[in-house]
mmCIF file of C-alpha atoms in Angstrom:
data_model
loop_
_atom_site.group_PDB
_atom_site.id
_atom_site.type_symbol
_atom_site.label_atom_id
_atom_site.label_comp_id
_atom_site.label_asym_id
_atom_site.label_seq_id
_atom_site.Cartn_x
_atom_site.Cartn_y
_atom_site.Cartn_z
ATOM 1 C CA MET A 19 8.683 14.162 14.561
ATOM 2 C CA TYR A 20 8.512 13.764 10.795
ATOM 3 C CA LEU A 21 11.727 11.744 10.793
ATOM 4 C CA VAL A 22 10.313 9.345 13.384
ATOM 5 C CA VAL A 23 7.213 8.822 11.244
ATOM 6 C CA LEU A 24 9.349 8.234 8.157
ATOM 7 C CA ALA A 25 11.527 5.746 10.033
ATOM 8 C CA LEU A 26 8.497 3.790 11.214
ATOM 9 C CA LEU A 27 6.941 3.830 7.754
ATOM 10 C CA GLY A 28 10.257 2.732 6.261
ATOM 11 C CA GLY A 29 10.362 -0.213 8.661
ATOM 12 C CA ALA A 30 6.811 -1.126 7.775
ATOM 13 C CA ALA A 31 7.627 -0.891 4.066
ATOM 14 C CA ALA A 32 10.705 -3.095 4.521
ATOM 15 C CA MET A 33 8.714 -5.781 6.326
ATOM 16 C CA THR A 34 5.983 -5.578 3.713
ATOM 17 C CA LEU A 35 8.487 -5.910 0.870
ATOM 18 C CA ASP A 36 9.916 -8.969 2.611
ATOM 19 C CA ARG A 37 6.456 -10.529 2.700
ATOM 20 C CA LEU A 38 5.895 -9.521 -0.916
ATOM 21 C CA VAL A 39 9.058 -11.320 -2.011
ATOM 22 C CA ARG A 40 8.884 -14.373 0.271
ATOM 23 C CA GLY A 41 5.117 -14.819 0.485
ATOM 24 C CA PRO A 42 4.260 -18.483 0.205
ATOM 25 C CA SER A 43 1.084 -17.870 -1.771
ATOM 26 C CA MET A 44 -0.240 -15.337 -4.223
ATOM 27 C CA LEU A 45 -2.828 -14.186 -1.678
ATOM 28 C CA ASP A 46 -0.031 -13.239 0.735
ATOM 29 C CA ARG A 47 1.622 -11.251 -2.026
ATOM 30 C CA ALA A 48 -1.663 -9.537 -2.892
ATOM 31 C CA VAL A 49 -2.240 -8.513 0.730
ATOM 32 C CA ALA A 50 1.353 -7.288 0.989
ATOM 33 C CA LEU A 51 0.878 -5.167 -2.121
ATOM 34 C CA ASP A 52 -2.275 -3.665 -0.619
ATOM 35 C CA VAL A 53 -0.452 -2.909 2.639
ATOM 36 C CA LEU A 54 2.438 -1.370 0.706
ATOM 37 C CA THR A 55 -0.014 0.932 -1.062
ATOM 38 C CA ALA A 56 -1.393 1.999 2.315
ATOM 39 C CA VAL A 57 2.116 2.627 3.681
ATOM 40 C CA VAL A 58 2.968 4.785 0.660
ATOM 41 C CA MET A 59 -0.269 6.705 1.171
ATOM 42 C CA CYS A 60 0.652 7.306 4.814
ATOM 43 C CA GLY A 61 4.089 8.542 3.760
ATOM 44 C CA VAL A 62 2.617 10.964 1.250
ATOM 45 C CA ALA A 63 0.115 12.198 3.837
ATOM 46 C CA ALA A 64 2.855 12.668 6.443
ATOM 47 C CA GLY A 65 4.934 14.614 3.937
ATOM 48 C CA THR A 66 1.941 16.735 3.049
ATOM 49 C CA MET A 67 1.360 17.615 6.680
ATOM 50 C CA ALA A 68 5.036 18.179 7.482
ATOM 51 C CA PHE A 69 5.769 20.503 4.588
ATOM 52 C CA GLY A 70 2.334 22.094 4.262
ATOM 53 C CA ARG A 71 2.166 21.495 0.522
ATOM 54 C CA TYR A 72 -1.372 20.403 -0.125
ATOM 55 C CA SER A 73 -0.836 19.976 -3.856
ATOM 56 C CA THR A 74 -0.123 16.278 -3.244
ATOM 57 C CA LEU A 75 -3.648 15.547 -2.055
ATOM 58 C CA PRO A 76 -4.806 14.465 -5.542
ATOM 59 C CA LEU A 77 -2.008 11.884 -5.443
ATOM 60 C CA LEU A 78 -3.599 10.422 -2.317
ATOM 61 C CA LEU A 79 -6.911 10.196 -4.115
ATOM 62 C CA VAL A 80 -5.337 8.401 -7.066
ATOM 63 C CA LEU A 81 -3.424 6.008 -4.801
ATOM 64 C CA SER A 82 -6.567 5.156 -2.850
ATOM 65 C CA LEU A 83 -8.520 4.474 -6.032
ATOM 66 C CA VAL A 84 -5.734 2.340 -7.506
ATOM 67 C CA GLY A 85 -5.449 0.397 -4.248
ATOM 68 C CA PHE A 86 -9.186 -0.192 -4.066
ATOM 69 C CA VAL A 87 -9.560 -1.239 -7.699
ATOM 70 C CA GLY A 88 -6.495 -3.472 -7.450
ATOM 71 C CA SER A 89 -7.778 -5.182 -4.299
ATOM 72 C CA VAL A 90 -11.229 -5.758 -5.766
ATOM 73 C CA SER A 91 -9.849 -7.120 -9.027
ATOM 74 C CA LEU A 92 -7.462 -9.481 -7.225
ATOM 75 C CA ALA A 93 -10.264 -10.656 -4.951
ATOM 76 C CA ARG A 94 -12.459 -11.405 -7.959
ATOM 77 C CA PHE A 95 -9.574 -13.164 -9.702
ATOM 78 C CA PHE A 96 -8.721 -15.336 -6.707
ATOM 79 C CA SER A 97 -12.324 -16.122 -5.787
ATOM 80 C CA GLY A 98 -12.581 -18.582 -8.652
ATOM 81 C CA ARG A 99 -9.239 -20.260 -7.888
ATOM 82 C CA ILE A 100 -9.681 -21.086 -4.221
ATOM 83 C CA ARG A 101 -12.380 -23.683 -4.624
#
């Protein structure tokens, strides 16, 4: 089951990286980076559940905080450029 989850997350990461590279605008790249952070978080969580090693839970907390702060800072940066 874990291998199926990793395969699906790998496919999602590949499609997200494609959007990150080819994105026509910086907003598309910013959203792709946010989605990639979420996919990595899902992979870490799936690994935590599969192997029963709960020492990686602080990594999930750090990734969620970095993703949130990054999204908010990019939104504030782009809010002045759209108009």
